[in-house]
């Protein structure tokens, strides 16, 4: 494990603070990112126990954005047509944004955060409120194996590969497929999106790393789709090596070539990225300072887990950003970890009250810009740090 990026002491990204706890000292951990030259895996060095992050108060809901709802809906339509799965298991079903596109009898969700599992249970979707593991996989697939195991933005959050993939092996039927969807390391590096690193993202996967891991468990990638979600993700279609029903698509080789050409197998690439991150920090601070000099009224939009890394790494707090808007009920009237900026219930942006908006949810820029057309028309501006800090 070779360290290449130190993002300082960080609070837990999704631990939004209640007003009554504002003075309580927050737990922090050192956010250091490493590269493993043997298996090309990029991971954070110090991890936080899962129970501290994924529990009954988990604040992130996938259905909070139209972009994600559409992405899950479109995928479900495609899967039904192409693979006709009779039994689906979703690992990390969150608030049901994916499973709700299927018949209740055909799908099972696994979601350790009780507040989220309760949402799908109330809609009568069978949901196990447990962490994904071998015992659970055996229980769920005792009577019938899964034709599809799906997991979006979850496997990058689970530390123990052996347990995860053995459990998947147990669950899948011989001809079953596994679809994994996670932020792309290549896009993260290209965009200097260092905010993809926070406590929950133990790994940010490249194809070259995932390929090596999967092989150990008798699995292989047979197709890859690049998606725009979460700032650029890869959707991996995976099968047992012994399953010869699908040919390997040329997309797999193409993606691997792209990653090797960019140097994702070399430590020097990660050192260059770390230098870009430091430059990004300096530039972002200059932007905020200059705006402050002219008394611009700045607020934040989307109190994301990602913005926790940016704000705390760059030291941007209430001195620059008055408050954040967010649509998620669990976050409203709480404070962002570390920076302690208040999160208010979302209202359409008002040009009379706001000059510039920091895009915490930069990954939903298109959706947000569409919503805030009138603010933009009246000269309202946004700050983003991706792919480099700028006012747009
Ligand atoms: P968003 C979370 O990360 C945590 P975050 C987690 N670790 C992960 O991997 C990804 O999700 C998948 C709000 N919003 O998706 C809603 C508006 O207010 O970028 C959300 O709070 N108005 C599981 O938190 C936040 O922004 C809007 O119009 O970095 C977006 O969070 C829209 C579109 C969003 O994930």
XYZ file of C-alpha atoms and ligand atoms in Angstrom:
427
model
C 0.000 0.000 0.000
C 1.607 3.252 -1.111
C 0.138 6.478 0.241
C -0.373 9.304 -2.246
C -2.983 11.700 -0.868
C -3.553 13.142 2.578
C -6.917 14.885 2.924
C -6.398 15.642 6.597
C -8.553 14.886 9.617
C -12.148 14.477 8.504
C -15.423 13.944 10.332
C -17.769 11.159 9.207
C -19.276 12.418 5.977
C -22.923 11.552 6.565
C -22.976 12.462 10.278
C -25.097 15.591 10.024
C -25.200 17.389 13.349
C -28.357 18.214 15.295
C -28.540 21.713 16.757
C -28.410 20.385 20.336
C -25.096 18.639 19.550
C -23.413 21.511 17.796
C -20.894 21.985 20.604
C -20.126 18.251 21.025
C -16.662 17.349 19.761
C -16.924 15.381 16.531
C -15.069 12.113 15.946
C -12.503 12.550 13.204
C -10.254 10.184 11.295
C -7.225 10.712 9.104
C -8.237 10.492 5.453
C -5.272 9.105 3.562
C -5.586 7.474 0.148
C -3.331 4.624 -1.020
C -2.472 2.627 -4.105
C -1.659 -1.057 -4.062
C 0.862 -1.725 -6.851
C 0.138 -5.479 -6.758
C -3.585 -5.453 -7.438
C -3.951 -1.763 -8.540
C -6.570 -1.153 -5.886
C -7.065 2.397 -4.610
C -8.396 2.563 -1.074
C -8.433 4.691 2.040
C -5.911 3.749 4.700
C -7.938 4.222 7.884
C -11.424 2.828 7.898
C -14.350 3.536 10.176
C -16.445 0.657 11.630
C -19.483 0.063 9.397
C -21.918 0.386 12.325
C -20.798 3.977 12.814
C -21.710 4.855 9.235
C -24.556 2.603 8.140
C -27.160 2.503 10.856
C -30.758 3.467 11.583
C -30.072 7.139 10.892
C -28.515 6.940 7.440
C -29.386 10.198 5.689
C -28.757 9.458 2.011
C -31.733 8.538 -0.154
C -31.191 7.492 -3.770
C -34.648 8.672 -4.820
C -33.787 12.258 -3.948
C -32.710 12.989 -7.533
C -34.598 12.503 -10.778
C -31.334 11.580 -12.474
C -30.887 8.532 -10.217
C -34.543 7.499 -10.426
C -34.319 7.582 -14.209
C -31.000 5.745 -14.259
C -32.414 2.884 -12.126
C -35.687 2.830 -14.093
C -33.916 2.662 -17.462
C -31.613 -0.087 -16.249
C -34.515 -2.139 -14.904
C -36.333 -1.895 -18.262
C -33.203 -3.016 -20.089
C -32.546 -5.907 -17.712
C -36.111 -7.199 -17.954
C -35.913 -7.192 -21.732
C -32.432 -8.611 -22.136
C -31.966 -11.016 -19.219
C -35.529 -11.716 -18.028
C -34.421 -12.442 -14.437
C -36.862 -14.415 -12.301
C -35.158 -13.672 -8.999
C -33.138 -10.573 -8.167
C -31.147 -9.686 -5.063
C -30.053 -6.104 -4.540
C -27.200 -5.434 -2.125
C -27.657 -1.951 -0.644
C -31.223 -1.339 -1.783
C -31.368 2.060 -0.049
C -34.906 3.499 -0.355
C -35.894 1.145 -3.163
C -35.065 3.338 -6.159
C -34.056 0.205 -8.118
C -36.181 -2.626 -6.702
C -39.418 -0.695 -7.027
C -39.133 -1.202 -10.792
C -39.715 -4.954 -10.364
C -42.569 -7.180 -9.226
C -42.506 -7.634 -5.469
C -42.298 -11.420 -5.732
C -39.216 -11.286 -7.978
C -36.913 -9.149 -5.886
C -35.291 -8.999 -2.459
C -33.467 -6.013 -1.013
C -30.611 -6.003 1.485
C -30.241 -2.747 3.371
C -28.553 -2.452 6.784
C -29.875 1.056 7.456
C -33.205 0.522 9.208
C -34.722 3.878 8.293
C -34.212 3.019 4.617
C -35.151 -0.669 4.864
C -38.408 0.427 6.518
C -39.286 2.527 3.473
C -39.243 -0.489 1.128
C -40.792 -2.815 3.714
C -43.727 -0.440 4.012
C -44.215 -0.830 0.275
C -44.173 -4.610 0.765
C -40.809 -5.239 -0.817
C -39.028 -8.031 1.044
C -36.011 -6.308 2.610
C -33.422 -7.796 4.938
C -32.148 -5.134 7.289
C -28.689 -6.696 7.602
C -25.140 -6.280 6.336
C -24.396 -8.374 3.274
C -22.524 -11.537 4.237
C -22.274 -15.273 3.610
C -24.874 -16.321 6.187
C -27.401 -13.882 4.757
C -26.685 -14.957 1.176
C -27.312 -18.581 2.180
C -30.570 -17.619 3.867
C -31.880 -15.566 0.943
C -30.966 -18.011 -1.798
C -31.647 -21.271 0.012
C -34.691 -22.102 -2.095
C -33.797 -20.349 -5.355
C -30.572 -18.875 -6.643
C -30.500 -15.363 -8.049
C -30.477 -14.759 -11.801
C -29.302 -11.273 -11.019
C -27.386 -9.794 -8.107
C -27.302 -6.030 -8.413
C -25.394 -3.514 -6.373
C -24.921 0.196 -7.019
C -22.635 2.362 -4.916
C -22.384 -0.252 -2.217
C -19.504 -2.663 -2.791
C -17.066 0.259 -2.702
C -18.344 0.748 0.875
C -17.623 -2.780 2.156
C -14.166 -3.580 3.441
C -14.066 -7.361 3.379
C -13.846 -8.580 -0.211
C -13.658 -12.242 0.694
C -16.967 -12.138 2.490
C -18.713 -10.029 -0.179
C -17.718 -12.056 -3.173
C -18.071 -15.450 -1.510
C -21.597 -14.399 -0.580
C -22.230 -13.381 -4.189
C -20.844 -16.700 -5.445
C -23.265 -18.524 -3.158
C -26.215 -16.443 -4.358
C -25.796 -16.579 -8.105
C -27.343 -19.274 -10.255
C -24.916 -20.913 -12.696
C -25.998 -18.591 -15.485
C -26.812 -15.690 -13.214
C -25.209 -12.297 -13.639
C -23.829 -9.761 -11.235
C -24.132 -6.071 -12.075
C -21.971 -3.677 -10.126
C -22.101 0.067 -10.468
C -19.618 2.360 -8.783
C -17.782 5.639 -9.451
C -14.990 5.221 -11.966
C -11.478 5.813 -10.690
C -10.458 7.017 -14.145
C -13.159 9.729 -14.132
C -12.297 10.624 -10.545
C -8.670 11.229 -11.494
C -9.454 12.990 -14.780
C -11.858 15.349 -12.988
C -9.676 15.886 -9.921
C -12.805 14.768 -8.059
C -10.936 14.072 -4.832
C -14.229 14.345 -2.977
C -14.979 10.777 -4.073
C -12.758 9.927 -1.105
C -14.453 9.965 2.282
C -15.066 7.509 5.108
C -17.727 5.496 3.264
C -15.774 5.089 0.047
C -13.253 2.526 1.160
C -12.440 1.823 -2.477
C -12.760 3.723 -5.718
C -12.550 0.996 -8.340
C -10.729 0.817 -11.616
C -11.538 -1.946 -14.083
C -7.989 -3.260 -13.894
C -8.271 -3.690 -10.123
C -11.782 -5.139 -10.139
C -10.813 -7.646 -12.832
C -8.044 -9.027 -10.623
C -10.289 -9.284 -7.563
C -13.120 -10.981 -9.448
C -10.804 -13.601 -10.923
C -9.995 -14.859 -7.423
C -13.677 -15.650 -6.973
C -14.205 -17.316 -10.352
C -15.938 -14.262 -11.797
C -15.201 -12.104 -14.844
C -16.451 -8.920 -16.481
C -18.183 -9.495 -19.816
C -19.418 -5.968 -20.522
C -18.962 -2.434 -19.206
C -21.181 0.598 -19.625
C -19.979 4.061 -18.714
C -22.676 6.130 -17.062
C -22.775 9.790 -16.093
C -24.146 9.101 -12.623
C -22.154 10.189 -9.590
C -19.705 12.148 -11.702
C -18.862 9.229 -14.004
C -19.430 5.614 -13.060
C -18.860 2.199 -14.543
C -21.558 -0.402 -14.718
C -19.881 -3.805 -14.782
C -21.717 -6.851 -16.107
C -20.138 -9.902 -14.533
C -20.580 -13.663 -14.846
C -19.001 -16.856 -13.618
C -15.886 -17.713 -15.646
C -17.465 -21.147 -16.189
C -20.587 -19.593 -17.743
C -20.080 -19.496 -21.501
C -23.526 -18.021 -22.331
C -22.191 -14.522 -22.922
C -19.362 -13.346 -25.134
C -17.033 -10.747 -23.735
C -17.876 -7.369 -25.252
C -15.131 -5.269 -26.843
C -16.037 -2.512 -24.325
C -14.085 -4.400 -21.671
C -10.821 -4.277 -23.588
C -11.481 -0.650 -24.569
C -11.946 0.402 -20.943
C -8.845 -1.485 -19.818
C -6.798 0.137 -22.590
C -8.073 3.593 -21.574
C -7.079 2.941 -17.959
C -3.635 1.635 -18.858
C -3.036 4.555 -21.240
C -3.890 6.926 -18.403
C -1.493 5.016 -16.148
C -3.866 3.642 -13.513
C -1.365 0.830 -12.961
C 1.464 3.246 -12.086
C 2.098 4.963 -8.785
C 3.437 8.094 -10.549
C -0.096 8.750 -11.906
C -1.425 8.983 -8.347
C 1.341 11.333 -7.293
C 0.423 13.627 -10.187
C -3.210 13.475 -9.090
C -2.222 14.481 -5.548
C -0.414 17.560 -6.926
C -3.533 18.471 -8.920
C -5.625 18.125 -5.763
C -3.399 20.581 -3.879
C -3.657 23.065 -6.764
C -7.429 22.603 -6.838
C -7.621 23.445 -3.135
C -5.585 26.649 -3.574
C -7.702 27.796 -6.526
C -10.985 27.094 -4.761
C -9.930 29.108 -1.727
C -8.932 32.045 -3.975
C -12.375 31.971 -5.619
C -14.160 32.108 -2.253
C -11.838 34.852 -0.942
C -12.362 37.001 -4.044
C -16.126 36.605 -3.827
C -16.055 37.559 -0.166
C -14.098 40.725 -0.997
C -17.000 41.925 -3.145
C -19.524 40.829 -0.482
C -21.134 38.212 -2.672
C -23.887 36.232 -0.964
C -22.872 32.588 -1.251
C -24.896 29.503 -0.368
C -24.347 25.770 -0.997
C -26.558 23.400 -3.025
C -26.680 19.698 -2.146
C -25.229 18.841 1.274
C -23.437 15.821 -0.133
C -21.078 13.391 1.542
C -18.583 14.527 -1.071
C -18.789 18.174 -0.019
C -17.719 17.152 3.479
C -14.287 16.236 2.092
C -13.974 19.466 0.086
C -15.107 21.845 2.817
C -12.958 20.257 5.519
C -9.891 19.793 3.342
C -10.044 23.371 2.033
C -11.136 24.935 5.321
C -14.264 26.450 3.810
C -16.916 27.086 6.423
C -19.563 29.534 7.547
C -17.103 32.330 6.831
C -17.856 31.801 3.136
C -21.047 29.759 2.781
C -24.083 31.075 4.635
C -26.120 27.858 4.462
C -26.793 24.859 2.222
C -30.011 23.881 0.516
C -30.936 20.207 0.356
C -34.140 18.330 -0.407
C -33.476 15.389 1.963
C -35.729 15.495 5.017
C -33.124 13.722 7.221
C -30.564 16.485 6.556
C -32.774 19.566 6.922
C -32.136 21.814 9.967
C -28.945 19.919 10.740
C -25.377 21.062 10.234
C -22.702 19.769 7.908
C -20.024 17.722 9.688
C -16.875 19.661 10.444
C -17.757 22.947 8.749
C -21.012 23.136 10.749
C -22.842 25.012 8.018
C -26.640 24.918 8.446
C -28.682 22.871 5.964
C -31.994 24.463 5.060
C -35.016 22.993 3.339
C -34.640 23.530 -0.379
C -36.322 26.512 -1.969
C -35.988 27.607 -5.572
C -32.927 29.868 -5.809
C -33.792 33.532 -5.431
C -31.532 36.009 -7.198
C -32.529 38.749 -4.726
C -31.101 36.707 -1.867
C -28.196 34.855 -3.471
C -25.378 35.756 -5.833
C -23.336 32.589 -6.066
C -24.053 28.945 -5.244
C -21.443 26.311 -4.389
C -22.408 23.066 -6.100
C -22.005 20.393 -3.441
C -23.949 18.080 -5.766
C -21.822 18.893 -8.841
C -22.676 15.429 -10.166
C -26.267 16.631 -10.657
C -25.277 19.885 -12.361
C -27.544 19.336 -15.390
C -30.587 18.493 -13.243
C -29.924 21.470 -10.957
C -29.292 23.947 -13.789
C -32.575 22.909 -15.393
C -34.381 23.534 -12.090
C -32.694 26.898 -11.496
C -33.094 28.388 -14.972
C -34.604 31.622 -13.712
C -31.779 32.195 -11.166
C -29.211 31.707 -13.949
C -31.157 33.994 -16.309
C -31.011 36.736 -13.693
C -27.223 36.483 -13.472
C -26.932 33.975 -10.615
C -23.694 31.994 -10.763
C -22.347 28.680 -9.476
C -18.985 27.577 -8.104
C -17.727 24.115 -8.877
C -14.385 22.482 -8.204
C -14.847 19.848 -10.914
C -12.925 19.387 -13.166
C -11.152 22.465 -11.769
C -12.345 25.307 -9.521
C -14.290 27.885 -11.476
C -17.351 30.112 -11.484
C -19.930 29.151 -14.076
P -25.192 12.695 -3.992
C -23.955 9.505 -1.176
O -22.976 10.443 -1.557
C -23.342 8.601 -0.144
P -23.340 11.980 -1.826
C -22.903 7.289 -0.644
N -21.716 6.916 0.073
C -22.581 7.235 -2.103
O -21.767 6.485 -2.556
C -23.404 8.056 -3.018
O -24.367 8.795 -2.333
C -24.110 7.210 -4.017
C -29.376 16.716 -2.737
N -30.059 17.291 -3.911
O -26.104 11.780 -4.708
C -29.805 15.335 -2.373
C -30.783 18.443 -3.762
O -30.891 18.981 -2.665
O -24.309 13.505 -4.823
C -28.582 14.779 -1.722
O -28.535 15.158 -0.370
N -31.390 18.976 -4.855
C -23.947 6.266 -0.425
O -24.047 12.527 -0.650
C -27.444 15.462 -2.451
O -27.976 16.635 -3.028
C -31.282 18.400 -6.096
O -31.836 18.929 -7.067
O -22.092 12.659 -2.247
C -26.864 14.624 -3.564
O -26.047 13.646 -3.025
C -30.508 17.223 -6.220
C -30.343 16.585 -7.594
C -29.900 16.682 -5.130
O -24.363 11.778 -3.028
